C-alpha atoms as one frame of an Amber mdcrd trajectory, in Angstrom:
protein
  19.441   6.703  37.133  16.159   5.348  35.638  16.494   3.312  32.509  13.848
   3.049  29.999  13.212  -0.011  27.453  11.483   0.029  24.263   9.146  -2.649
  23.630   8.660  -4.267  19.953   6.242  -1.836  18.779   7.918   1.043  20.071
  11.135   0.010  18.410   9.448  -0.136  15.149   7.685   3.058  15.470  11.282
   4.515  15.996  12.891   3.189  13.172  10.023   4.192  10.785   9.946   7.498
  12.146  13.640   7.662  11.584  13.295   6.967   8.098  10.452   9.457   7.376
  13.076  12.117   8.936  15.448  10.996   6.487  13.367  11.468   3.689  12.673
  14.932   4.573  16.416  15.609   5.156  17.566  14.074   1.978  14.889  14.821
  -0.500  13.825  18.126  -2.125  10.271  17.125  -3.045   9.102  13.777  -1.344
   5.588  12.562  -1.388   3.765   9.694   0.508   1.788   7.267  -1.689  -1.732
   6.906  -0.034  -4.274   4.073  -1.077  -6.541   4.653   1.856  -5.575   1.390
   3.108  -4.139   0.614   6.686  -0.468   0.551   5.850  -0.646   3.952   4.271
  -2.981   5.014   7.092  -0.166   4.165   9.624   2.037   5.672   7.494   0.112
   9.298   7.930  -0.104   8.548  11.723   3.771   8.490  11.707   4.374  11.357
   9.539   2.229  13.237  11.762   4.087  11.896  14.946   7.458  12.722  13.272
   7.039  16.384  12.419   4.911  17.460  15.214   4.104  20.072  16.256   4.771
  21.117  13.068   2.592  20.176   9.641   3.655  16.839   7.524   6.187  18.469
   4.754   4.892  16.515   1.847   1.468  15.905   0.085  -0.200  12.665  -0.311
  -0.579  11.168  -3.765  -3.429   8.329  -4.490  -3.356   6.653  -7.735  -7.130
   6.045  -8.283  -8.019   3.547 -10.601 -11.819   4.371 -11.047 -12.622   1.072
  -9.667 -11.867   1.789  -6.054 -14.238   0.731  -2.983 -16.629   3.734  -2.120
 -15.785   3.240   1.490 -12.373   3.750   1.020 -12.177   6.775  -0.831 -14.933
   8.521   1.743 -12.291   7.500   4.328  -9.159   8.902   2.551 -10.762  12.505
   2.498 -11.513  12.334   6.020  -7.996  11.206   6.789  -6.500  14.283   4.654
  -8.974  16.567   6.448  -7.491  14.940   9.706  -3.738  15.133   8.901  -4.369
  18.942   7.051  -2.290  17.871   4.059  -2.808  18.469   0.235  -3.973  15.277
  -1.647  -2.858  15.017  -4.923  -4.784  12.369  -7.182  -3.666  10.323 -10.355
  -6.275   8.934 -12.486  -5.930   5.981 -14.217  -9.308   6.473 -16.298  -7.381
   9.976 -17.628  -4.368   7.798 -18.705  -6.896   5.681 -20.611  -8.389   8.891
 -21.847  -5.294  10.399 -23.279  -4.018   7.333 -24.652  -1.142   6.814 -22.338
  -2.833   3.260 -21.592  -5.079   0.735 -22.860  -8.102  -0.387 -20.583  -8.264
  -4.443 -20.351 -11.316  -5.839 -21.805 -12.876  -9.789 -20.906 -13.892 -11.468
 -17.783 -10.684 -11.112 -15.968 -10.088  -7.508 -17.038  -8.603  -5.161 -14.397
  -6.955  -1.826 -14.160  -4.604  -2.471 -11.280  -1.732  -3.058 -14.034  -2.418
   0.095 -15.311  -1.345   2.014 -12.076   2.394   2.374 -12.945   1.985   4.334
 -15.919  -0.165   6.768 -13.835   1.908   7.142 -10.864   5.194   7.259 -13.106
   3.542  10.388 -15.091   2.400  11.843 -11.746   5.923  11.655 -10.389   7.269
  13.323 -13.516   4.632  15.925 -13.736   5.306  17.027  -9.862   9.147  16.283
  -9.973   8.814  14.146  -6.860  12.250  12.819  -6.048  11.047  10.284  -3.228
   7.894   8.537  -3.087   6.804   7.202   0.461   4.892   3.785   0.402   3.758
   1.072   2.694   5.473  -1.846   1.575   6.190  -4.358   4.015   8.862  -7.267
   3.606   6.210  -9.908   4.865   3.625  -9.370   2.309   5.484 -11.191  -0.879
   8.583 -12.518  -1.849   9.413  -9.576  -4.377   8.301  -6.954  -1.136  11.172
  -8.691   0.677  13.887  -7.980  -1.984  13.372  -4.268  -1.241  15.809  -1.912
   1.058  14.139   1.080   2.676  15.488   3.522   0.014  14.531   1.702  -3.337
  16.444   3.336  -5.873  14.833   4.125  -9.243  16.065   5.093 -12.871  15.007
   7.687 -15.107  12.309   5.187 -16.339  11.152   4.733 -12.879  12.252   0.689
 -13.129  13.939  -0.802 -10.127  16.903  -3.443 -10.409  16.560  -5.983  -7.589
  19.800  -7.138  -8.068  21.442  -3.640  -8.058  20.616  -2.468  -4.591  22.679
  -0.094  -2.356  23.722  -1.572   1.089  22.167   0.072   4.097  24.785  -0.753
   7.200  24.247   1.146  10.482  20.988   2.328   9.147  22.863   4.802   6.782
  20.668   5.342   3.724  22.089   6.929   0.640  19.632   9.124  -1.405  22.122
  10.407  -4.174  20.536  10.164  -7.646  20.748  11.472 -10.923  18.871  13.848
 -12.865  15.318  12.194 -13.597  15.838   9.703 -11.276  13.930   8.863  -7.737
  13.640   6.745  -4.603  10.750   4.528  -3.299  11.149   4.670   0.464   9.318
   1.722   2.882   9.504   2.847   6.432   7.512  -0.283   7.231   9.792  -2.518
   5.919  10.106  -4.654   9.076   6.705  -4.435  10.398   4.168  -7.631  10.043
   0.366  -7.459   9.308   0.357  -8.330  13.004   2.499  -5.919  13.783   0.363
  -3.224  11.954  -3.035  -4.192  13.619  -1.554  -4.187  17.114  -0.031  -0.847
  16.301  -3.806   0.368  15.376  -4.919  -0.963  18.564  -2.896   0.631  20.725
  -2.975   4.113  18.904  -6.643   3.968  18.368  -6.543   4.585  14.487  -9.480
   4.896  12.753  -9.591   2.213   9.578 -12.073   2.115   6.624 -15.159  -0.076
   7.405 -14.411  -2.861   5.072 -11.742  -4.178   7.279 -14.112  -5.129   9.450
 -16.783  -8.272   9.192 -19.457  -7.198   7.026 -22.480  -8.814   4.848 -22.055
  -8.331   0.961 -22.891 -10.046  -2.529 -20.001 -12.230  -3.259 -18.869 -14.404
  -5.772 -15.772 -17.246  -5.775 -13.873 -17.302  -8.491 -10.637 -19.668  -8.784
 -10.742 -19.638  -4.917 -11.122 -15.936  -4.515 -14.034 -14.413  -2.975 -14.928
 -11.026  -4.891 -17.358  -8.453  -3.651 -19.734  -7.802  -6.555 -19.336  -4.777
  -8.111 -20.303  -3.091 -11.506 -16.642  -3.031 -12.593 -16.547  -7.049 -12.086
 -17.180  -8.868 -15.280 -19.535 -11.784 -14.508 -20.746 -14.487 -16.902 -24.192
 -16.126 -16.749 -23.328 -18.777 -14.674 -21.579 -16.792 -12.083 -24.403 -14.218
 -12.003 -26.483 -17.166 -10.646 -23.760 -17.915  -7.828 -23.901 -14.932  -6.476
 -24.587 -15.047  -2.748 -24.693 -12.934   0.714 -21.419 -13.701   2.778 -19.919
 -12.591   6.049 -16.393 -10.874   4.998 -13.896  -8.550   5.567 -11.103  -7.545
   3.660  -7.026  -7.792   4.578  -5.788  -5.430   1.777  -7.220  -2.827  -0.055
  -6.697  -2.282  -4.143  -8.854  -2.222  -7.118 -12.420  -4.096  -6.688 -11.441
  -6.198  -9.754  -8.583  -8.030  -8.106  -9.108  -7.605  -4.552 -10.153 -10.799
  -2.829 -11.874 -10.984   0.551 -11.959 -13.235   3.619 -14.476 -14.878   5.610
 -14.284 -13.591   8.760 -16.602 -12.458  11.821 -14.174 -10.064  13.066 -15.965
  -7.078  14.204 -13.408  -4.990  16.623  -9.689  -4.183  15.858  -9.360  -6.855
  18.944 -10.758  -9.409  17.156  -8.914  -8.805  13.912  -5.559  -9.067  15.877
  -6.670 -12.564  17.170  -7.457 -13.375  13.729  -3.788 -12.240  12.012  -2.300
 -13.996  14.601  -3.771 -17.394  13.596  -3.057 -16.719   9.594  -0.621 -19.126
   7.785  -1.280 -17.214   4.294  -0.046 -13.603   3.462  -2.728 -10.861   3.185
  -1.598 -11.037  -0.675  -2.869 -14.264  -0.980  -6.028 -12.974  -1.766  -5.012
 -10.728  -4.137  -6.036 -12.210  -8.287  -3.567  -9.831  -9.467  -0.730 -11.635
  -8.287  -1.692 -14.787  -9.371  -1.498 -14.090 -13.054   2.034 -15.184 -13.148
   5.008 -16.701 -10.676   6.936 -13.094 -10.692   3.804 -11.043 -11.209   4.488
  -8.563  -8.450   8.216  -8.360  -9.257   7.680  -8.069 -12.875   5.317  -5.164
 -12.014   7.182  -3.458  -9.417  10.388  -3.298 -12.203   8.432  -1.356 -14.337
   7.149   1.191 -11.732   4.396  -0.544  -9.586   4.156   0.432  -5.978
């Protein structure tokens, strides 16, 4: 009898598809959180594989800060068409207009923190009981504490000290009315795994992940791409200069930092990422506001 052995990426793919199918089996109204970034794109690809030849049985939900990279929004719409799924959009601007949140002001203003309220409102409005996200344990110490099935109470809050065991790949999706789960099928993947899988599967990704030239400013060691949403003082305006950069992660333009890079192909990115010693979230200004910034936000309902 011929034996087949799975390589590293095949094992990760099989694990993620198993988790995705468990979501479909255990929950009535799941949704895939979709930012238009590489991790959510890989999740869309895995979801398509998990249920083929049938359609993906849940919609995509994008939380739009109003300060997104235009390239990512265009690509998001193309992916939705390719996957043949329904896209729901939660608007932070609408949350501001209705008084649910207050827009930040000043030099370091960002809408990234406001997303939690918009997300929780969307989950409540559509009665979602499971939200699939692209979080990975290698991203940041708060991410490393997550289970595959991460319970949220009826306020959308996360308690990192009170999580359920997941022995023998058994996932407990039981919940009370009003509670929901965040599910992370990519938990055991690394940034390098993601890029190697994108290369292997020939998955299309937004252009901002590749090296390109754009006007940037360096603030507190973070390279920001210039945009109308970035509040620059007069000194910073004079320091704007053209740089060759790319982005390792996608988020609000006011807090997502770039890296200097000449990587113009996925093969180049794979080689580049293999040499990195700093997490991709090391260029996210929103994670630097306090030592436990991301964990505090996750407790309040952040992705």
